[in-house]
Amino acid sequence: MAEPSNPKSNLLHTIWTNTEHILYKALFNRFTLIAFYAFWFLFGVLVLRKTQNAITAVRYVKTHGESVSLSSIEQSREFADLIKTLDKNFPRPPAIFLLNQYALNMTDNFLCNTGTLEGVHERFIFVTLDTVARDTIKKRWPQIQQFHWPTPSLYKPFSFAEGAYQTIYLLRSNLALALIKKGKSFWMMQQDTFWRKNIFDMNYEDNMAYDAIFDQLGSEEESSMRKEWVNGANFFIRANNDTQLFFESMSEKLAHWYTPDMGIMIQQCHTWKKPVCAYIPHNVVYSWEWMFTEQKDPPYLMQLDCETDGGSKLMQLGRYGFHFVNQDGSCNDQKVALAKAKMENGTVEVQMTKTLPSWGRLQFKAYWYIVDYMLWTPIIGEYLKPYLAMIGFILMITI
């Protein structure tokens, strides 16, 4: 026989249940409110920090711009000697690289990689920005040509989107302009790139259908939003009047705007009729994103630019299997061959359990996701595509 219910006990239970529900709701509302204000507070702090960084970077470029100006390059004895070297020793367009002493480890790793490819080093010219870099390259790789351009504003280590970072790209643009005005076509390249094969074998310099050919972001898929967006790490420029105007405009913008050089290249390639811009296929040059695909159709070159901090970049590359220098400084050709084989077999190890994502790569992946979504937006995305990258530094508020 069931016991009679206790009205008083049921009332207390109902009151407690209702009180508990109200308490949980109040706590949830308070937590939500705190989270809301915390988010916008953090966002505001990041915006203020980014604003300060932008002002500092632009001031840095304006302060030190004369040391990397077009006139200082053109009027220098070093540049005159460079032109003589090109006339004498370079029947094909050279590949230009820039470095200071803090990029020596990355450069050494790159040269160990490319040293396994016949005739590649003969095409290289290194722009050394301090005496340590000059003397080290001369001692370690004496056969490689140099253009020594000591630049005190670039003596220290620097990272993505900083003032010195912008200054080195202004130097690169002005050096490109100086070469074009002398009628010298050239490649501009970066050392944070793995070469599986020799890209010079593709003979892109001989195709007269375009004035410039750039590496690109995105992928070969038709749905790729960033396809035909200039990456700006490895590209060929043919010297003519149109490319001269292209780099004159780019140097002017880099000297006064807080914007990445690749953003300017994208805007000008997509909105100017000339010069004619072309894009290197992804099966020839791909960014680091290839490692996080199905790893099919490996490219000749893979740019390993997924780090915002130059100091940690080589360490991260070692975790992927792209570190080729022994402790005694000698090159490890077996590791180079192994890295090539892993790319060809699609077995580059990037699993989370073995290679935890760095903060730099996490940021890039997040921003690329946001960019893809913005470019995907109907109607608006099409109009954004030529211009969005120009405000890349501003949008990347955590960097």
mmCIF file of C-alpha atoms in Angstrom:
data_model
loop_
_atom_site.group_PDB
_atom_site.id
_atom_site.type_symbol
_atom_site.label_atom_id
_atom_site.label_comp_id
_atom_site.label_asym_id
_atom_site.label_seq_id
_atom_site.Cartn_x
_atom_site.Cartn_y
_atom_site.Cartn_z
ATOM 1 C CA MET A 1 0.000 0.000 0.000
ATOM 2 C CA ALA A 2 1.504 3.362 -1.107
ATOM 3 C CA GLU A 3 2.283 5.912 1.550
ATOM 4 C CA PRO A 4 0.280 9.128 1.348
ATOM 5 C CA SER A 5 2.228 12.005 -0.166
ATOM 6 C CA ASN A 6 3.336 14.810 2.077
ATOM 7 C CA PRO A 7 2.073 18.134 0.706
ATOM 8 C CA LYS A 8 4.652 20.045 2.712
ATOM 9 C CA SER A 9 7.515 17.899 1.371
ATOM 10 C CA ASN A 10 6.288 18.291 -2.229
ATOM 11 C CA LEU A 11 6.078 22.055 -1.775
ATOM 12 C CA LEU A 12 9.624 22.209 -0.438
ATOM 13 C CA HIS A 13 10.855 20.081 -3.335
ATOM 14 C CA THR A 14 9.127 22.346 -5.866
ATOM 15 C CA ILE A 15 10.534 25.464 -4.210
ATOM 16 C CA TRP A 16 14.047 23.975 -4.183
ATOM 17 C CA THR A 17 13.792 22.897 -7.831
ATOM 18 C CA ASN A 18 12.594 26.330 -8.904
ATOM 19 C CA THR A 19 15.270 28.043 -6.823
ATOM 20 C CA GLU A 20 17.944 25.799 -8.294
ATOM 21 C CA HIS A 21 16.705 26.570 -11.830
ATOM 22 C CA ILE A 22 16.671 30.306 -11.135
ATOM 23 C CA LEU A 23 20.170 30.095 -9.628
ATOM 24 C CA TYR A 24 21.576 28.205 -12.620
ATOM 25 C CA LYS A 25 19.924 30.641 -15.009
ATOM 26 C CA ALA A 26 21.316 33.614 -13.088
ATOM 27 C CA LEU A 27 24.803 32.085 -13.074
ATOM 28 C CA PHE A 28 24.582 31.328 -16.795
ATOM 29 C CA ASN A 29 23.410 34.856 -17.566
ATOM 30 C CA ARG A 30 26.180 36.323 -15.465
ATOM 31 C CA PHE A 31 28.807 34.096 -17.077
ATOM 32 C CA THR A 32 27.506 35.019 -20.525
ATOM 33 C CA LEU A 33 27.613 38.706 -19.646
ATOM 34 C CA ILE A 34 31.147 38.413 -18.263
ATOM 35 C CA ALA A 35 32.267 36.475 -21.349
ATOM 36 C CA PHE A 36 30.679 39.106 -23.614
ATOM 37 C CA TYR A 37 32.433 41.998 -21.912
ATOM 38 C CA ALA A 38 35.707 40.042 -21.659
ATOM 39 C CA PHE A 39 35.635 39.308 -25.384
ATOM 40 C CA TRP A 40 35.134 42.931 -26.369
ATOM 41 C CA PHE A 41 37.685 44.090 -23.820
ATOM 42 C CA LEU A 42 40.257 41.684 -25.255
ATOM 43 C CA PHE A 43 39.281 42.703 -28.785
ATOM 44 C CA GLY A 44 39.740 46.356 -27.876
ATOM 45 C CA VAL A 45 43.144 45.675 -26.352
ATOM 46 C CA LEU A 46 44.237 43.799 -29.492
ATOM 47 C CA VAL A 47 42.985 46.621 -31.729
ATOM 48 C CA LEU A 48 44.890 49.214 -29.692
ATOM 49 C CA ARG A 49 47.990 46.995 -29.753
ATOM 50 C CA LYS A 50 47.706 46.523 -33.518
ATOM 51 C CA THR A 51 47.225 50.268 -34.013
ATOM 52 C CA GLN A 52 50.370 50.973 -32.013
ATOM 53 C CA ASN A 53 52.297 48.312 -33.941
ATOM 54 C CA ALA A 54 51.149 49.781 -37.259
ATOM 55 C CA ILE A 55 52.180 53.314 -36.290
ATOM 56 C CA THR A 56 55.545 52.048 -35.033
ATOM 57 C CA ALA A 57 56.168 50.035 -38.204
ATOM 58 C CA VAL A 58 55.351 52.924 -40.560
ATOM 59 C CA ARG A 59 57.542 55.283 -38.531
ATOM 60 C CA TYR A 60 60.353 52.744 -38.680
ATOM 61 C CA VAL A 61 60.150 52.543 -42.455
ATOM 62 C CA LYS A 62 60.034 56.328 -42.813
ATOM 63 C CA THR A 63 63.005 56.726 -40.463
ATOM 64 C CA HIS A 64 65.189 54.144 -42.195
ATOM 65 C CA GLY A 65 63.790 54.261 -45.718
ATOM 66 C CA GLU A 66 66.692 56.242 -47.161
ATOM 67 C CA SER A 67 69.135 53.407 -46.440
ATOM 68 C CA VAL A 68 67.140 51.114 -48.754
ATOM 69 C CA SER A 69 66.007 53.733 -51.268
ATOM 70 C CA LEU A 70 66.210 53.368 -55.030
ATOM 71 C CA SER A 71 68.624 56.300 -55.378
ATOM 72 C CA SER A 72 71.027 54.917 -52.777
ATOM 73 C CA ILE A 73 71.117 51.572 -54.597
ATOM 74 C CA GLU A 74 71.501 53.017 -58.097
ATOM 75 C CA GLN A 75 74.269 55.410 -57.099
ATOM 76 C CA SER A 76 76.316 52.819 -55.199
ATOM 77 C CA ARG A 77 79.542 51.182 -56.341
ATOM 78 C CA GLU A 78 78.182 47.850 -55.084
ATOM 79 C CA PHE A 79 75.251 47.977 -57.484
ATOM 80 C CA ALA A 80 77.520 48.872 -60.398
ATOM 81 C CA ASP A 81 79.648 45.839 -59.513
ATOM 82 C CA LEU A 82 76.514 43.688 -59.348
ATOM 83 C CA ILE A 83 75.522 44.694 -62.879
ATOM 84 C CA LYS A 84 79.028 43.816 -64.113
ATOM 85 C CA THR A 85 78.738 40.419 -62.409
ATOM 86 C CA LEU A 86 75.379 39.785 -64.051
ATOM 87 C CA ASP A 87 76.754 40.741 -67.460
ATOM 88 C CA LYS A 88 79.765 38.477 -67.050
ATOM 89 C CA ASN A 89 78.534 35.436 -65.126
ATOM 90 C CA PHE A 90 74.772 35.167 -65.583
ATOM 91 C CA PRO A 91 73.568 34.212 -69.050
ATOM 92 C CA ARG A 92 70.203 33.363 -67.440
ATOM 93 C CA PRO A 93 68.239 35.552 -64.972
ATOM 94 C CA PRO A 94 69.582 35.340 -61.409
ATOM 95 C CA ALA A 95 67.633 34.361 -58.306
ATOM 96 C CA ILE A 96 67.888 37.011 -55.587
ATOM 97 C CA PHE A 97 67.763 36.180 -51.855
ATOM 98 C CA LEU A 98 68.045 38.535 -48.860
ATOM 99 C CA LEU A 99 69.405 37.732 -45.420
ATOM 100 C CA ASN A 100 71.021 39.076 -42.271
ATOM 101 C CA GLN A 101 73.021 37.056 -39.751
ATOM 102 C CA TYR A 102 69.867 35.832 -37.996
ATOM 103 C CA ALA A 103 68.750 34.022 -41.149
ATOM 104 C CA LEU A 104 72.053 32.174 -41.576
ATOM 105 C CA ASN A 105 70.816 28.902 -40.090
ATOM 106 C CA MET A 106 67.775 28.887 -42.366
ATOM 107 C CA THR A 107 69.975 29.862 -45.326
ATOM 108 C CA ASP A 108 72.490 27.123 -44.598
ATOM 109 C CA ASN A 109 69.667 24.592 -44.401
ATOM 110 C CA PHE A 110 68.293 25.832 -47.717
ATOM 111 C CA LEU A 111 71.678 25.660 -49.429
ATOM 112 C CA CYS A 112 72.187 22.104 -48.185
ATOM 113 C CA ASN A 113 68.843 21.243 -49.766
ATOM 114 C CA THR A 114 69.482 22.983 -53.103
ATOM 115 C CA GLY A 115 73.108 21.835 -53.230
ATOM 116 C CA THR A 116 71.820 18.417 -54.265
ATOM 117 C CA LEU A 117 70.416 19.928 -57.495
ATOM 118 C CA GLU A 118 72.927 20.416 -60.284
ATOM 119 C CA GLY A 119 73.587 23.987 -61.405
ATOM 120 C CA VAL A 120 71.136 25.640 -59.020
ATOM 121 C CA HIS A 121 73.657 27.520 -56.887
ATOM 122 C CA GLU A 122 75.124 29.074 -60.013
ATOM 123 C CA ARG A 123 71.882 31.048 -60.402
ATOM 124 C CA PHE A 124 71.864 32.436 -56.840
ATOM 125 C CA ILE A 125 72.828 35.906 -55.621
ATOM 126 C CA PHE A 126 72.586 36.618 -51.902
ATOM 127 C CA VAL A 127 71.944 40.153 -50.690
ATOM 128 C CA THR A 128 73.813 40.151 -47.368
ATOM 129 C CA LEU A 129 72.725 42.883 -44.965
ATOM 130 C CA ASP A 130 75.561 42.709 -42.430
ATOM 131 C CA THR A 131 79.212 41.663 -42.332
ATOM 132 C CA VAL A 132 78.536 38.495 -40.333
ATOM 133 C CA ALA A 133 76.185 37.206 -43.026
ATOM 134 C CA ARG A 134 78.606 38.258 -45.780
ATOM 135 C CA ASP A 135 81.649 36.607 -44.241
ATOM 136 C CA THR A 136 79.822 33.428 -43.230
ATOM 137 C CA ILE A 137 78.336 32.862 -46.679
ATOM 138 C CA LYS A 138 81.690 33.623 -48.297
ATOM 139 C CA LYS A 139 83.452 31.082 -46.092
ATOM 140 C CA ARG A 140 80.782 28.392 -46.156
ATOM 141 C CA TRP A 141 79.603 28.779 -49.765
ATOM 142 C CA PRO A 142 82.382 30.624 -51.635
ATOM 143 C CA GLN A 143 80.985 29.843 -55.087
ATOM 144 C CA ILE A 144 77.762 31.797 -54.456
ATOM 145 C CA GLN A 145 77.700 35.424 -55.615
ATOM 146 C CA GLN A 146 76.842 38.224 -53.180
ATOM 147 C CA PHE A 147 75.557 41.762 -53.245
ATOM 148 C CA HIS A 148 76.627 43.210 -49.908
ATOM 149 C CA TRP A 149 74.295 45.954 -48.737
ATOM 150 C CA PRO A 150 74.988 46.729 -45.047
ATOM 151 C CA THR A 151 71.753 48.028 -43.541
ATOM 152 C CA PRO A 152 71.890 48.929 -39.803
ATOM 153 C CA SER A 153 68.091 49.034 -39.560
ATOM 154 C CA LEU A 154 68.054 45.332 -40.489
ATOM 155 C CA TYR A 155 70.890 44.135 -38.252
ATOM 156 C CA LYS A 156 68.595 42.769 -35.531
ATOM 157 C CA PRO A 157 66.205 39.807 -35.685
ATOM 158 C CA PHE A 158 62.653 40.699 -36.663
ATOM 159 C CA SER A 159 59.337 38.990 -37.178
ATOM 160 C CA PHE A 160 56.280 39.153 -39.379
ATOM 161 C CA ALA A 161 54.584 42.585 -39.839
ATOM 162 C CA GLU A 162 57.190 44.541 -37.845
ATOM 163 C CA GLY A 163 58.890 47.702 -39.053
ATOM 164 C CA ALA A 164 62.096 45.926 -40.060
ATOM 165 C CA TYR A 165 60.021 43.285 -41.868
ATOM 166 C CA GLN A 166 58.414 46.047 -43.918
ATOM 167 C CA THR A 167 61.803 47.675 -44.507
ATOM 168 C CA ILE A 168 63.366 44.548 -45.981
ATOM 169 C CA TYR A 169 60.498 44.268 -48.465
ATOM 170 C CA LEU A 170 60.934 47.910 -49.400
ATOM 171 C CA LEU A 171 64.592 47.091 -50.065
ATOM 172 C CA ARG A 172 63.547 44.094 -52.151
ATOM 173 C CA SER A 173 61.142 46.224 -54.180
ATOM 174 C CA ASN A 174 63.696 48.990 -54.780
ATOM 175 C CA LEU A 175 66.393 46.494 -55.730
ATOM 176 C CA ALA A 176 63.943 44.905 -58.176
ATOM 177 C CA LEU A 177 63.217 48.335 -59.629
ATOM 178 C CA ALA A 178 66.915 49.136 -59.981
ATOM 179 C CA LEU A 179 67.498 45.847 -61.828
ATOM 180 C CA ILE A 180 64.532 46.423 -64.140
ATOM 181 C CA LYS A 181 65.795 49.886 -65.042
ATOM 182 C CA LYS A 182 69.081 48.251 -66.083
ATOM 183 C CA GLY A 183 67.178 45.790 -68.256
ATOM 184 C CA LYS A 184 67.859 42.818 -65.960
ATOM 185 C CA SER A 185 65.158 40.198 -65.552
ATOM 186 C CA PHE A 186 65.339 38.162 -62.338
ATOM 187 C CA TRP A 187 63.804 35.756 -59.863
ATOM 188 C CA MET A 188 63.030 36.859 -56.297
ATOM 189 C CA MET A 189 63.098 33.936 -53.883
ATOM 190 C CA GLN A 190 63.132 33.048 -50.188
ATOM 191 C CA GLN A 191 65.165 30.541 -48.226
ATOM 192 C CA ASP A 192 62.264 29.123 -46.212
ATOM 193 C CA THR A 193 61.468 26.890 -49.181
ATOM 194 C CA PHE A 194 62.115 23.205 -49.816
ATOM 195 C CA TRP A 195 63.205 22.335 -53.352
ATOM 196 C CA ARG A 196 62.223 18.827 -54.429
ATOM 197 C CA LYS A 197 63.212 19.568 -58.027
ATOM 198 C CA ASN A 198 64.868 22.405 -59.929
ATOM 199 C CA ILE A 199 62.256 25.015 -60.879
ATOM 200 C CA PHE A 200 64.661 26.554 -63.406
ATOM 201 C CA ASP A 201 64.146 23.449 -65.533
ATOM 202 C CA MET A 202 60.620 24.723 -66.244
ATOM 203 C CA ASN A 203 62.098 27.597 -68.322
ATOM 204 C CA TYR A 204 59.471 30.101 -67.221
ATOM 205 C CA GLU A 205 61.809 32.907 -68.312
ATOM 206 C CA ASP A 206 61.338 31.921 -71.968
ATOM 207 C CA ASN A 207 57.554 32.242 -72.079
ATOM 208 C CA MET A 208 56.774 35.680 -73.521
ATOM 209 C CA ALA A 209 53.023 35.413 -72.883
ATOM 210 C CA TYR A 210 53.428 37.209 -69.535
ATOM 211 C CA ASP A 211 55.601 39.875 -67.929
ATOM 212 C CA ALA A 212 55.679 38.325 -64.454
ATOM 213 C CA ILE A 213 54.854 34.923 -63.021
ATOM 214 C CA PHE A 214 54.144 34.492 -59.321
ATOM 215 C CA ASP A 215 53.660 31.692 -56.845
ATOM 216 C CA GLN A 216 50.106 31.669 -55.541
ATOM 217 C CA LEU A 217 48.099 30.854 -52.446
ATOM 218 C CA GLY A 218 45.077 28.574 -52.322
ATOM 219 C CA SER A 219 44.946 25.315 -54.240
ATOM 220 C CA GLU A 220 44.184 23.939 -57.706
ATOM 221 C CA GLU A 221 40.576 23.220 -56.740
ATOM 222 C CA GLU A 222 38.063 25.376 -58.580
ATOM 223 C CA SER A 223 36.458 26.242 -55.243
ATOM 224 C CA SER A 224 39.707 27.660 -53.856
ATOM 225 C CA MET A 225 39.005 31.264 -52.878
ATOM 226 C CA ARG A 226 42.680 32.310 -52.740
ATOM 227 C CA LYS A 227 43.647 30.891 -56.107
ATOM 228 C CA GLU A 228 45.585 33.497 -58.125
ATOM 229 C CA TRP A 229 46.409 35.420 -54.983
ATOM 230 C CA VAL A 230 50.127 36.189 -55.128
ATOM 231 C CA ASN A 231 52.137 34.509 -52.364
ATOM 232 C CA GLY A 232 55.191 36.644 -53.102
ATOM 233 C CA ALA A 233 57.923 34.258 -51.989
ATOM 234 C CA ASN A 234 59.134 32.936 -55.352
ATOM 235 C CA PHE A 235 58.459 34.821 -58.574
ATOM 236 C CA PHE A 236 60.021 35.829 -61.897
ATOM 237 C CA ILE A 237 59.971 39.372 -63.298
ATOM 238 C CA ARG A 238 60.766 40.295 -66.892
ATOM 239 C CA ALA A 239 62.414 43.701 -67.215
ATOM 240 C CA ASN A 240 60.286 46.084 -69.289
ATOM 241 C CA ASN A 241 58.447 49.387 -68.952
ATOM 242 C CA ASP A 242 55.319 47.775 -67.517
ATOM 243 C CA THR A 243 57.118 45.933 -64.724
ATOM 244 C CA GLN A 244 59.061 49.125 -63.988
ATOM 245 C CA LEU A 245 55.779 50.957 -63.358
ATOM 246 C CA PHE A 246 54.576 47.985 -61.297
ATOM 247 C CA PHE A 247 57.510 48.186 -58.882
ATOM 248 C CA GLU A 248 57.579 51.977 -58.805
ATOM 249 C CA SER A 249 54.021 51.890 -57.505
ATOM 250 C CA MET A 250 54.792 49.081 -55.063
ATOM 251 C CA SER A 251 57.814 50.887 -53.589
ATOM 252 C CA GLU A 252 55.767 54.054 -53.151
ATOM 253 C CA LYS A 253 53.061 52.160 -51.264
ATOM 254 C CA LEU A 254 55.483 50.166 -49.108
ATOM 255 C CA ALA A 255 57.201 53.405 -48.062
ATOM 256 C CA HIS A 256 53.977 54.911 -46.702
ATOM 257 C CA TRP A 257 51.406 52.188 -46.044
ATOM 258 C CA TYR A 258 51.173 49.449 -43.445
ATOM 259 C CA THR A 259 50.507 46.686 -45.930
ATOM 260 C CA PRO A 260 52.191 43.450 -47.058
ATOM 261 C CA ASP A 261 53.990 43.567 -50.393
ATOM 262 C CA MET A 262 52.031 40.546 -51.617
ATOM 263 C CA GLY A 263 48.807 42.484 -50.965
ATOM 264 C CA ILE A 264 50.041 45.235 -53.284
ATOM 265 C CA MET A 265 51.039 42.662 -55.901
ATOM 266 C CA ILE A 266 47.584 41.085 -55.717
ATOM 267 C CA GLN A 267 45.836 44.441 -56.081
ATOM 268 C CA GLN A 268 47.958 45.547 -59.020
ATOM 269 C CA CYS A 269 47.848 42.210 -60.841
ATOM 270 C CA HIS A 270 44.052 42.049 -60.536
ATOM 271 C CA THR A 271 43.268 45.663 -61.396
ATOM 272 C CA TRP A 272 45.991 46.706 -63.874
ATOM 273 C CA LYS A 273 45.880 45.659 -67.526
ATOM 274 C CA LYS A 274 49.682 45.669 -67.652
ATOM 275 C CA PRO A 275 52.013 44.104 -66.781
ATOM 276 C CA VAL A 276 50.491 40.735 -67.628
ATOM 277 C CA CYS A 277 50.625 38.569 -64.497
ATOM 278 C CA ALA A 278 50.659 34.781 -64.623
ATOM 279 C CA TYR A 279 50.683 32.217 -61.826
ATOM 280 C CA ILE A 280 52.905 29.203 -61.258
ATOM 281 C CA PRO A 281 50.748 26.048 -61.010
ATOM 282 C CA HIS A 282 50.362 24.481 -57.590
ATOM 283 C CA ASN A 283 52.003 21.282 -58.797
ATOM 284 C CA VAL A 284 55.186 23.330 -59.273
ATOM 285 C CA VAL A 285 55.094 25.696 -56.282
ATOM 286 C CA TYR A 286 52.829 25.253 -53.260
ATOM 287 C CA SER A 287 52.736 26.753 -49.800
ATOM 288 C CA TRP A 288 53.055 24.785 -46.535
ATOM 289 C CA GLU A 289 49.337 23.971 -46.824
ATOM 290 C CA TRP A 290 50.230 21.094 -49.176
ATOM 291 C CA MET A 291 51.380 19.069 -46.157
ATOM 292 C CA PHE A 292 47.858 19.248 -44.731
ATOM 293 C CA THR A 293 46.169 18.005 -47.907
ATOM 294 C CA GLU A 294 46.131 14.398 -49.145
ATOM 295 C CA GLN A 295 49.777 14.994 -50.213
ATOM 296 C CA LYS A 296 49.203 14.081 -53.840
ATOM 297 C CA ASP A 297 51.057 15.525 -56.847
ATOM 298 C CA PRO A 298 54.007 16.936 -54.838
ATOM 299 C CA PRO A 299 55.297 20.322 -56.033
ATOM 300 C CA TYR A 300 58.805 21.162 -57.181
ATOM 301 C CA LEU A 301 59.010 23.822 -54.462
ATOM 302 C CA MET A 302 57.158 24.027 -51.159
ATOM 303 C CA GLN A 303 57.382 27.234 -49.214
ATOM 304 C CA LEU A 304 57.572 26.544 -45.500
ATOM 305 C CA ASP A 305 56.351 29.952 -44.362
ATOM 306 C CA CYS A 306 53.870 28.900 -41.684
ATOM 307 C CA GLU A 307 55.658 30.609 -38.793
ATOM 308 C CA THR A 308 55.371 34.248 -37.720
ATOM 309 C CA ASP A 309 58.503 34.041 -35.554
ATOM 310 C CA GLY A 310 61.666 33.573 -37.588
ATOM 311 C CA GLY A 311 63.522 32.218 -34.574
ATOM 312 C CA SER A 312 61.253 29.190 -34.209
ATOM 313 C CA LYS A 313 60.814 28.455 -37.908
ATOM 314 C CA LEU A 314 63.780 26.138 -38.380
ATOM 315 C CA MET A 315 62.844 24.179 -35.265
ATOM 316 C CA GLN A 316 59.351 23.637 -36.648
ATOM 317 C CA LEU A 317 60.746 22.559 -40.021
ATOM 318 C CA GLY A 318 62.902 20.008 -38.251
ATOM 319 C CA ARG A 319 59.777 18.461 -36.765
ATOM 320 C CA TYR A 320 58.400 17.994 -40.281
ATOM 321 C CA GLY A 321 61.672 16.441 -41.475
ATOM 322 C CA PHE A 322 63.123 19.446 -43.328
ATOM 323 C CA HIS A 323 66.307 20.066 -41.341
ATOM 324 C CA PHE A 324 69.424 19.053 -43.255
ATOM 325 C CA VAL A 325 72.459 20.403 -41.368
ATOM 326 C CA ASN A 326 74.510 18.132 -39.103
ATOM 327 C CA GLN A 327 75.823 19.324 -35.757
ATOM 328 C CA ASP A 328 79.282 19.845 -37.244
ATOM 329 C CA GLY A 329 77.817 22.145 -39.918
ATOM 330 C CA SER A 330 78.065 19.664 -42.792
ATOM 331 C CA CYS A 331 75.121 18.894 -45.056
ATOM 332 C CA ASN A 332 73.142 15.706 -44.566
ATOM 333 C CA ASP A 333 72.270 14.656 -48.119
ATOM 334 C CA GLN A 334 70.524 11.535 -46.839
ATOM 335 C CA LYS A 335 67.978 13.658 -44.974
ATOM 336 C CA VAL A 336 67.414 15.722 -48.108
ATOM 337 C CA ALA A 337 66.797 12.555 -50.111
ATOM 338 C CA LEU A 338 64.467 11.250 -47.386
ATOM 339 C CA ALA A 339 62.453 14.472 -47.375
ATOM 340 C CA LYS A 340 62.100 14.282 -51.170
ATOM 341 C CA ALA A 341 60.994 10.655 -50.931
ATOM 342 C CA LYS A 342 58.396 11.471 -48.263
ATOM 343 C CA MET A 343 56.930 14.191 -50.454
ATOM 344 C CA GLU A 344 56.843 11.875 -53.466
ATOM 345 C CA ASN A 345 55.221 9.117 -51.398
ATOM 346 C CA GLY A 346 52.843 11.489 -49.601
ATOM 347 C CA THR A 347 54.171 10.485 -46.182
ATOM 348 C CA VAL A 348 55.288 13.804 -44.638
ATOM 349 C CA GLU A 349 54.356 13.427 -40.973
ATOM 350 C CA VAL A 350 52.055 16.172 -39.737
ATOM 351 C CA GLN A 351 49.850 14.271 -37.293
ATOM 352 C CA MET A 352 48.865 16.233 -34.208
ATOM 353 C CA THR A 353 50.335 13.566 -31.931
ATOM 354 C CA LYS A 354 53.763 13.921 -33.539
ATOM 355 C CA THR A 355 53.796 17.565 -34.595
ATOM 356 C CA LEU A 356 51.796 19.885 -32.363
ATOM 357 C CA PRO A 357 50.679 22.971 -34.284
ATOM 358 C CA SER A 358 52.678 26.082 -33.481
ATOM 359 C CA TRP A 359 50.997 29.326 -32.471
ATOM 360 C CA GLY A 360 52.104 30.881 -35.768
ATOM 361 C CA ARG A 361 50.508 28.138 -37.878
ATOM 362 C CA LEU A 362 47.312 28.196 -35.825
ATOM 363 C CA GLN A 363 46.985 31.924 -36.451
ATOM 364 C CA PHE A 364 47.579 31.581 -40.181
ATOM 365 C CA LYS A 365 45.021 28.765 -40.466
ATOM 366 C CA ALA A 366 42.434 30.816 -38.574
ATOM 367 C CA TYR A 367 42.984 33.913 -40.690
ATOM 368 C CA TRP A 368 42.920 31.939 -43.941
ATOM 369 C CA TYR A 369 39.583 30.461 -42.860
ATOM 370 C CA ILE A 370 38.193 33.947 -42.237
ATOM 371 C CA VAL A 371 39.561 35.193 -45.576
ATOM 372 C CA ASP A 372 38.084 32.225 -47.467
ATOM 373 C CA TYR A 373 34.693 32.903 -45.900
ATOM 374 C CA MET A 374 34.844 36.610 -46.808
ATOM 375 C CA LEU A 375 35.859 35.839 -50.398
ATOM 376 C CA TRP A 376 33.120 33.190 -50.642
ATOM 377 C CA THR A 377 30.416 35.764 -49.817
ATOM 378 C CA PRO A 378 28.257 36.219 -52.950
ATOM 379 C CA ILE A 379 28.761 39.478 -54.898
ATOM 380 C CA ILE A 380 30.845 41.130 -52.154
ATOM 381 C CA GLY A 381 33.584 38.485 -52.284
ATOM 382 C CA GLU A 382 34.298 39.129 -55.951
ATOM 383 C CA TYR A 383 34.841 42.821 -55.296
ATOM 384 C CA LEU A 384 36.928 42.152 -52.173
ATOM 385 C CA LYS A 385 39.368 39.773 -53.874
ATOM 386 C CA PRO A 386 41.744 42.384 -55.397
ATOM 387 C CA TYR A 387 41.877 44.511 -52.237
ATOM 388 C CA LEU A 388 41.410 42.350 -49.137
ATOM 389 C CA ALA A 389 45.049 41.288 -48.821
ATOM 390 C CA MET A 390 46.171 44.928 -48.707
ATOM 391 C CA ILE A 391 44.661 45.250 -45.231
ATOM 392 C CA GLY A 392 46.070 41.892 -44.150
ATOM 393 C CA PHE A 393 48.363 43.358 -41.492
ATOM 394 C CA ILE A 394 45.446 45.298 -40.003
ATOM 395 C CA LEU A 395 43.069 42.306 -39.956
ATOM 396 C CA MET A 396 45.620 40.052 -38.266
ATOM 397 C CA ILE A 397 45.137 41.698 -34.883
ATOM 398 C CA THR A 398 46.793 38.906 -32.861
ATOM 399 C CA ILE A 399 50.105 39.251 -34.739
#
